[in-house]
mmCIF file of C-alpha atoms in Angstrom:
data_model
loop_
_atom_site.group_PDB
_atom_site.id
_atom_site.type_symbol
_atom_site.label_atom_id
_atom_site.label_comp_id
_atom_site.label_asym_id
_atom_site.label_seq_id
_atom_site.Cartn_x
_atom_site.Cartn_y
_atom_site.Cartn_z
ATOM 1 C CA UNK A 1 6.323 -12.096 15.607
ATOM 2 C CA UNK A 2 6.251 -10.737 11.879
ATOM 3 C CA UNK A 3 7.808 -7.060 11.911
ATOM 4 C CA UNK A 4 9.280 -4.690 9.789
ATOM 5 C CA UNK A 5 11.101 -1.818 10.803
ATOM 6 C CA UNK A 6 12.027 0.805 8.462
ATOM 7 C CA UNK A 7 15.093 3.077 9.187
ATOM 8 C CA UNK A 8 17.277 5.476 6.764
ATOM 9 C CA UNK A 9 14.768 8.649 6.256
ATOM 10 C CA UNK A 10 15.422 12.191 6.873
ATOM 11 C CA UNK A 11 16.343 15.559 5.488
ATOM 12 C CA UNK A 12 17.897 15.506 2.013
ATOM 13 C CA UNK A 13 18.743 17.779 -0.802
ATOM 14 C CA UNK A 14 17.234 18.122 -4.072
ATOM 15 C CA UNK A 15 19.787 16.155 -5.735
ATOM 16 C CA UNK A 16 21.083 14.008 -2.992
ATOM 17 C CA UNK A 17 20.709 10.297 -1.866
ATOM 18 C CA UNK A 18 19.646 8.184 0.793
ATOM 19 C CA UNK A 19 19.144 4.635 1.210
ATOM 20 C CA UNK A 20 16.119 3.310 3.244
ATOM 21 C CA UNK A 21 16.135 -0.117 5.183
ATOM 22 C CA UNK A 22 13.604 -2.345 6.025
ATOM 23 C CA UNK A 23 14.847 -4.605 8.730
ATOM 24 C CA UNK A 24 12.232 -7.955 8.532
ATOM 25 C CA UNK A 25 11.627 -10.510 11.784
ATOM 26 C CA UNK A 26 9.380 -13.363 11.814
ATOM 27 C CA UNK A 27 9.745 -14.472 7.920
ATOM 28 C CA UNK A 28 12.279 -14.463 5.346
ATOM 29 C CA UNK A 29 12.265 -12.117 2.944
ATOM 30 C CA UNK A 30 13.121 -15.044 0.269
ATOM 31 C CA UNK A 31 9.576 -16.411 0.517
ATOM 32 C CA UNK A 32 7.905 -13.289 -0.567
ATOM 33 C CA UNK A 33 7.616 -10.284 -3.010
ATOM 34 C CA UNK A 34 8.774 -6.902 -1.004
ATOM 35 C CA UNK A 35 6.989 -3.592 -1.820
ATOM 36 C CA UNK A 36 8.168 0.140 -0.932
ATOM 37 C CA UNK A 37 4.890 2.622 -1.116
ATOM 38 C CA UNK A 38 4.943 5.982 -0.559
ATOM 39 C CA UNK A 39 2.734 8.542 0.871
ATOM 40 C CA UNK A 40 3.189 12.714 0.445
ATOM 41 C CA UNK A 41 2.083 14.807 3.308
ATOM 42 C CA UNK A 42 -1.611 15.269 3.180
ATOM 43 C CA UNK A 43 -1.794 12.735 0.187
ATOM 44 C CA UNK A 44 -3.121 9.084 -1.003
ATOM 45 C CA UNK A 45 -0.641 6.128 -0.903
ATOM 46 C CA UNK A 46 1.658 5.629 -4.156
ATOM 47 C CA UNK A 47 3.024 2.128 -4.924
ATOM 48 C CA UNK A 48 6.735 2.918 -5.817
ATOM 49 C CA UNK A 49 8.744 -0.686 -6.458
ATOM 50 C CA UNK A 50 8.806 -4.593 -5.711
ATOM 51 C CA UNK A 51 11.195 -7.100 -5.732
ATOM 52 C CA UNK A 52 10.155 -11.170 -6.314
ATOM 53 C CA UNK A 53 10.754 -13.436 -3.663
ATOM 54 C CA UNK A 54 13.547 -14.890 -5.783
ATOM 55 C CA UNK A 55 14.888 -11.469 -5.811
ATOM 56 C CA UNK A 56 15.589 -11.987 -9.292
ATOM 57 C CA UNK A 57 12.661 -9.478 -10.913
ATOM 58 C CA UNK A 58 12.087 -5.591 -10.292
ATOM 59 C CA UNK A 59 9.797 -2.912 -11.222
ATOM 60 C CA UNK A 60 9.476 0.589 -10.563
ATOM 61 C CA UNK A 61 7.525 3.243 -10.624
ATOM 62 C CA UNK A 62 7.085 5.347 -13.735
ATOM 63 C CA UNK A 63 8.536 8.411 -11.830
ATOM 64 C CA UNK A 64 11.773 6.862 -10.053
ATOM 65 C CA UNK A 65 12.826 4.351 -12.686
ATOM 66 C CA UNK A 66 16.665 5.024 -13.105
ATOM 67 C CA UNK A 67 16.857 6.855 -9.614
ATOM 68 C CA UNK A 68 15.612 4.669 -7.036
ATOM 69 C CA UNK A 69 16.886 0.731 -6.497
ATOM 70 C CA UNK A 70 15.035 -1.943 -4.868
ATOM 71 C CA UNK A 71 17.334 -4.743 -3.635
ATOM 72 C CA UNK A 72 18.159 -7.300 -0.434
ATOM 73 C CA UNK A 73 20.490 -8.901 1.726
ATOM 74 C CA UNK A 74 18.972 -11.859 2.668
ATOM 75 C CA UNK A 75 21.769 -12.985 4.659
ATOM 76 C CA UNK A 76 20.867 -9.969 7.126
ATOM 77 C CA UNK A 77 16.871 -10.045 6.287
ATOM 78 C CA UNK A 78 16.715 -6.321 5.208
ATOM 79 C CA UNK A 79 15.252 -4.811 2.318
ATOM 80 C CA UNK A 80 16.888 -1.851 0.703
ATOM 81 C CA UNK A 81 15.346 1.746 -1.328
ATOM 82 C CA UNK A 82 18.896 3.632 -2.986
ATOM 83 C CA UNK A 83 17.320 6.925 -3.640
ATOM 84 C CA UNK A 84 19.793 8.997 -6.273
ATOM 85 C CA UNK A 85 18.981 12.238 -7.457
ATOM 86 C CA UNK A 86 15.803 13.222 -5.380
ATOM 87 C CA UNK A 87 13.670 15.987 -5.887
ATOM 88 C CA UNK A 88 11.524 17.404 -3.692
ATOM 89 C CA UNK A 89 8.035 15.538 -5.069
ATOM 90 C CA UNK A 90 9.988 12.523 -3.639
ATOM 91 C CA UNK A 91 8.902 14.067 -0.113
ATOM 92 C CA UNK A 92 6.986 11.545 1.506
ATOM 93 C CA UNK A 93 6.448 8.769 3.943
ATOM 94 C CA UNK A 94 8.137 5.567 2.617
ATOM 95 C CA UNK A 95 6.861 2.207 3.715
ATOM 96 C CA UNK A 96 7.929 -1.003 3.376
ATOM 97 C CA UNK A 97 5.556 -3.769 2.406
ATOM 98 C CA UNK A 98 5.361 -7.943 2.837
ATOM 99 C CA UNK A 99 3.125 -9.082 -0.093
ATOM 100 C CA UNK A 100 0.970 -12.255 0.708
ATOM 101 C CA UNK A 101 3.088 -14.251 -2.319
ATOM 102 C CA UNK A 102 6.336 -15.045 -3.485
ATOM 103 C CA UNK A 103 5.797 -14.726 -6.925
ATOM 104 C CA UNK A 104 5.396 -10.780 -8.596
ATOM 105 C CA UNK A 105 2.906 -12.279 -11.423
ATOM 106 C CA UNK A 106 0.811 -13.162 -8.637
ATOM 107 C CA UNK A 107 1.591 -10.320 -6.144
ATOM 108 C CA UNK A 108 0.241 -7.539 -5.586
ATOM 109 C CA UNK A 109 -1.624 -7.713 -1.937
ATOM 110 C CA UNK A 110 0.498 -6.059 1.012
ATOM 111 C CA UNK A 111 -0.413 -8.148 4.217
ATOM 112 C CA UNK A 112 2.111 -6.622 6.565
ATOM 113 C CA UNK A 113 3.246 -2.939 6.641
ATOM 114 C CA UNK A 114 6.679 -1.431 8.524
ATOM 115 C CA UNK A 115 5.669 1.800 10.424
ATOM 116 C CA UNK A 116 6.942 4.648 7.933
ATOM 117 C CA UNK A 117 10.024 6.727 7.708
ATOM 118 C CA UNK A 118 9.966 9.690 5.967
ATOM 119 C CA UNK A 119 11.902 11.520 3.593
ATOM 120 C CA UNK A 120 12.021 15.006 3.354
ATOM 121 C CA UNK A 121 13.975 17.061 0.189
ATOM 122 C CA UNK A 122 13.871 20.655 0.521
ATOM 123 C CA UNK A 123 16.899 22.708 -0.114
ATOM 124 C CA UNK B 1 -1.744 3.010 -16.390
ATOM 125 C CA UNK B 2 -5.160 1.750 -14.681
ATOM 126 C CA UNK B 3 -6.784 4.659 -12.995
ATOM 127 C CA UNK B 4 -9.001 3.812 -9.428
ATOM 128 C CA UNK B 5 -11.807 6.334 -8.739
ATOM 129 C CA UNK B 6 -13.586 6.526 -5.213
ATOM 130 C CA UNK B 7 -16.510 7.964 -3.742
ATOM 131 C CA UNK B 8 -17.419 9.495 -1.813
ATOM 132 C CA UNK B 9 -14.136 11.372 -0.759
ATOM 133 C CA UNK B 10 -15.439 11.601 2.429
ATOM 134 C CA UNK B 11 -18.359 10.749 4.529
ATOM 135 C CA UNK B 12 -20.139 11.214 8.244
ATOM 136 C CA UNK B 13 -21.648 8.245 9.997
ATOM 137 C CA UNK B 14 -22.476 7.199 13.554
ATOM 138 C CA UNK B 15 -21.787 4.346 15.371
ATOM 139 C CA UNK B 16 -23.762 1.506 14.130
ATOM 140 C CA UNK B 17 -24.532 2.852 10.965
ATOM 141 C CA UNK B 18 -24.045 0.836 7.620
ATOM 142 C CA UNK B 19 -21.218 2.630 5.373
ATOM 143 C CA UNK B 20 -20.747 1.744 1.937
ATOM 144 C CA UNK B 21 -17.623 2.580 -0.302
ATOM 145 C CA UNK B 22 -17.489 2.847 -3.896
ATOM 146 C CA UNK B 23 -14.243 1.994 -6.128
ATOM 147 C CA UNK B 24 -14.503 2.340 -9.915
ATOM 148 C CA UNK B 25 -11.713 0.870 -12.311
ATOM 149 C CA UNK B 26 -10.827 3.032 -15.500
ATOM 150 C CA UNK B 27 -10.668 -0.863 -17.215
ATOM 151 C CA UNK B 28 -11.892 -4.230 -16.316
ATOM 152 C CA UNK B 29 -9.521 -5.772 -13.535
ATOM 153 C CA UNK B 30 -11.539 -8.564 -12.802
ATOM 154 C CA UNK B 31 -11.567 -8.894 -9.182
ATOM 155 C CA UNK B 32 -7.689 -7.747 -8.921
ATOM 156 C CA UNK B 33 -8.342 -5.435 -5.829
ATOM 157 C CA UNK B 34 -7.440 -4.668 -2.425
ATOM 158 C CA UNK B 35 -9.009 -2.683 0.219
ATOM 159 C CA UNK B 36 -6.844 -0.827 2.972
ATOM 160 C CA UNK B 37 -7.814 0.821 6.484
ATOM 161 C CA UNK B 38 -5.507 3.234 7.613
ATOM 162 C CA UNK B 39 -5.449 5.511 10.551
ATOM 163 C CA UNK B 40 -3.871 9.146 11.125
ATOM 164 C CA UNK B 41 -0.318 8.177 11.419
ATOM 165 C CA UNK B 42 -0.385 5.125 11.179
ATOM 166 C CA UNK B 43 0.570 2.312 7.667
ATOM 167 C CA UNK B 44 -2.276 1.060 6.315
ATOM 168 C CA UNK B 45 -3.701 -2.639 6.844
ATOM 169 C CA UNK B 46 -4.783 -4.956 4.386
ATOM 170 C CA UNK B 47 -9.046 -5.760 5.067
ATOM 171 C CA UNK B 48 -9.902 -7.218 1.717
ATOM 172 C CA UNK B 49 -7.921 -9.370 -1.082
ATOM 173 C CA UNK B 50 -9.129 -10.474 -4.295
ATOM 174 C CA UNK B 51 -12.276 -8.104 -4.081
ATOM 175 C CA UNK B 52 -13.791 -10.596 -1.836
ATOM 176 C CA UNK B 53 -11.587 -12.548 0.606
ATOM 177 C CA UNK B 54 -11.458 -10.968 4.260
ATOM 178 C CA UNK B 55 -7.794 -11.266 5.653
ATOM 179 C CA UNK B 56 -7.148 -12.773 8.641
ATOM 180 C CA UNK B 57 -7.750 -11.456 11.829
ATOM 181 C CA UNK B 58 -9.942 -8.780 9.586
ATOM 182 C CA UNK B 59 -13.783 -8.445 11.748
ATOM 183 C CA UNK B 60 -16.599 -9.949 9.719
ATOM 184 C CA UNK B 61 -18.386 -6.588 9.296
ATOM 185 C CA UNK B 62 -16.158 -5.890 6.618
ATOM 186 C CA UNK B 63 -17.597 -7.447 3.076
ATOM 187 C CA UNK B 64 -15.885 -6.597 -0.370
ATOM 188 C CA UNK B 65 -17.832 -7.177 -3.752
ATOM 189 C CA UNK B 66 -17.685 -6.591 -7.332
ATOM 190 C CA UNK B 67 -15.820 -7.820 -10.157
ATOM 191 C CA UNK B 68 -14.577 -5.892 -13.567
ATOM 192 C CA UNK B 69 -14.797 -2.004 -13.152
ATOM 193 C CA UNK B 70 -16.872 -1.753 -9.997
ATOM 194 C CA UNK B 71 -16.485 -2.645 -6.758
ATOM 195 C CA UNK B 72 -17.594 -1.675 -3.549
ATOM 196 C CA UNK B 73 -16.639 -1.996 0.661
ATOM 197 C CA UNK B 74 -19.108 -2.336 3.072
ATOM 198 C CA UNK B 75 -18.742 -1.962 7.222
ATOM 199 C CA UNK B 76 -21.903 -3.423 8.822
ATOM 200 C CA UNK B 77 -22.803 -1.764 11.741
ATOM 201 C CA UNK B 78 -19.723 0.878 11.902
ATOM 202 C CA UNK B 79 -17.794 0.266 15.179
ATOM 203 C CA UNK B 80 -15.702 3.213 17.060
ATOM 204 C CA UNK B 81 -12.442 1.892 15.431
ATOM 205 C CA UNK B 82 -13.548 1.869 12.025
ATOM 206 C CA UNK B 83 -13.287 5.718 11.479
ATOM 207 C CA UNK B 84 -10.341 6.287 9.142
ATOM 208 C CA UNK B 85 -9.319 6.342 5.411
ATOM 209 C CA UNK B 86 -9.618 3.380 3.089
ATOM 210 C CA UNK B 87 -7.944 2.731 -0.215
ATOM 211 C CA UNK B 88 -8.335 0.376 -2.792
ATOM 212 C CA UNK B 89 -5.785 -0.795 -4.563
ATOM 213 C CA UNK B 90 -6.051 -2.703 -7.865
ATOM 214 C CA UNK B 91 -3.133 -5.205 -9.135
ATOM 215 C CA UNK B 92 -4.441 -6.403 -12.483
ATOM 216 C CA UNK B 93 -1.685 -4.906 -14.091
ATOM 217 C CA UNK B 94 1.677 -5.997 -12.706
ATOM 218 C CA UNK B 95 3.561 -4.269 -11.449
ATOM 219 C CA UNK B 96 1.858 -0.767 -12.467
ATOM 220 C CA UNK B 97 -0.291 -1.469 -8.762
ATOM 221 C CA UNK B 98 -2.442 2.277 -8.215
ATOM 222 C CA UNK B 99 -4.569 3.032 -5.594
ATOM 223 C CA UNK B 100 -7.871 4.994 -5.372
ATOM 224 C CA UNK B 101 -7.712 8.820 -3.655
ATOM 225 C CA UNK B 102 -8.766 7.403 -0.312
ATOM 226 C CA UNK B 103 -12.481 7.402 1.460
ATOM 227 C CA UNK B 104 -12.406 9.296 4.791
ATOM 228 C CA UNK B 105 -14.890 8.180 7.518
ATOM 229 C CA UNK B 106 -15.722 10.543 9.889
ATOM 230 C CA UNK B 107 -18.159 10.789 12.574
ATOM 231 C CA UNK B 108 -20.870 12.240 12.229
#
């Protein structure tokens, strides 16, 4: 069965960091591009980084680029969010994501969804 | 980045009812867009790739159309588990993905 299980959220800081995990069943995480979106309390989803299937190419969001990184062990099938520095508009629900393709020029459609974990920075 | 407008925000139907949702690109994507259910509590799950193209397992009531700026879901005879929100989602411009405010079905 294809699962993801997210694991790493909680109660953080302004300031502090926090790494997120997405532990993946039922596929490799080699074949496809990975996704981490987030969601604020009370608020529309946010697309906040991918990683290729090769693992090779990242992006980020705008508003984490130099804070968070995306990144894998594919040896243990878990995908990885380092959160540095977080502020408290960073409070959200954090998903992890299985895109239908490998490939991020062709990505872009999440087919599979991990159940949430949330983050919460508040002093 | 590419903006994604929806309407309505919200909207009250019954059982059975046809339901139509709206998405509006700030730019031409051609027909790089998603559509999302998701439930109170609950990740969202892909209905609709390439504007068009029903996922699997996804129930045939659910039809995506449109192609450049506008684009629009429709749920054919609204079933009891189709109240929730839905998102689109456009991916012309990788990786800068966005998604639209979110639709809320309610009953009415």
């Amino acid at each position: 069965e294809v699962e993801l299980l997210e694991s790493g959220g909680g109660l953080v800081q302004p300031g502090g960091s926090l790494r997120l995990s997405c532990a993946a069943s039922g596929f490799s995480l080699s074949d496809y591009a990975m996704t981490w979106v987030r969601q604020a309390p009370g608020k529309g989803l946010e697309w906040v980084s991918v990683i290729s299937g090769t693992g090779g190419i990242t992006y980020y969001v705008a508003s984490v680029k130099g804070r968070f990184t995306i990144s894998r062990d594919t040896s243990k099938n878990v995908l990885y969010l380092q959160m540095n520095s977080l502020r408290t508009e960073d409070t959200a629900v954090y998903y992890c994501a299985k895109d239908r393709l490998r490939s991020i020029a062709a990505a872009g459609s999440m087919d599979m969804w991990g159940q949430g974990d949330l983050v919460v920075v508040s002093s | 980045d590419i903006q994604m407008t929806q309407f309505p925000s919200s909207l009250s139907a019954s059982v059975g009812d046809r339901v139509t949702i709206t998405c509006r690109a700030s730019q031409k994507i051609s027909d790089s867009l998603n559509w999302y259910q998701q439930k109170p509590g609950k990740a969202p799950k892909l209905l609709i790739y390439s504007a068009s193209t029903l996922q699997s397992g996804v129930p045939s009531r659910f039809t995506g159309s449109g192609s450049g700026t506008d684009f629009t879901l429709t749920i054919n005879s609204l079933q009891p588990d189709d109240f929730a929100t839905y998102y689109c989602q456009q991916y012309y411009t990788t990786p800068a993905w966005t998604f639209g405010q979110g639709t809320k079905v309610e009953v009415k």
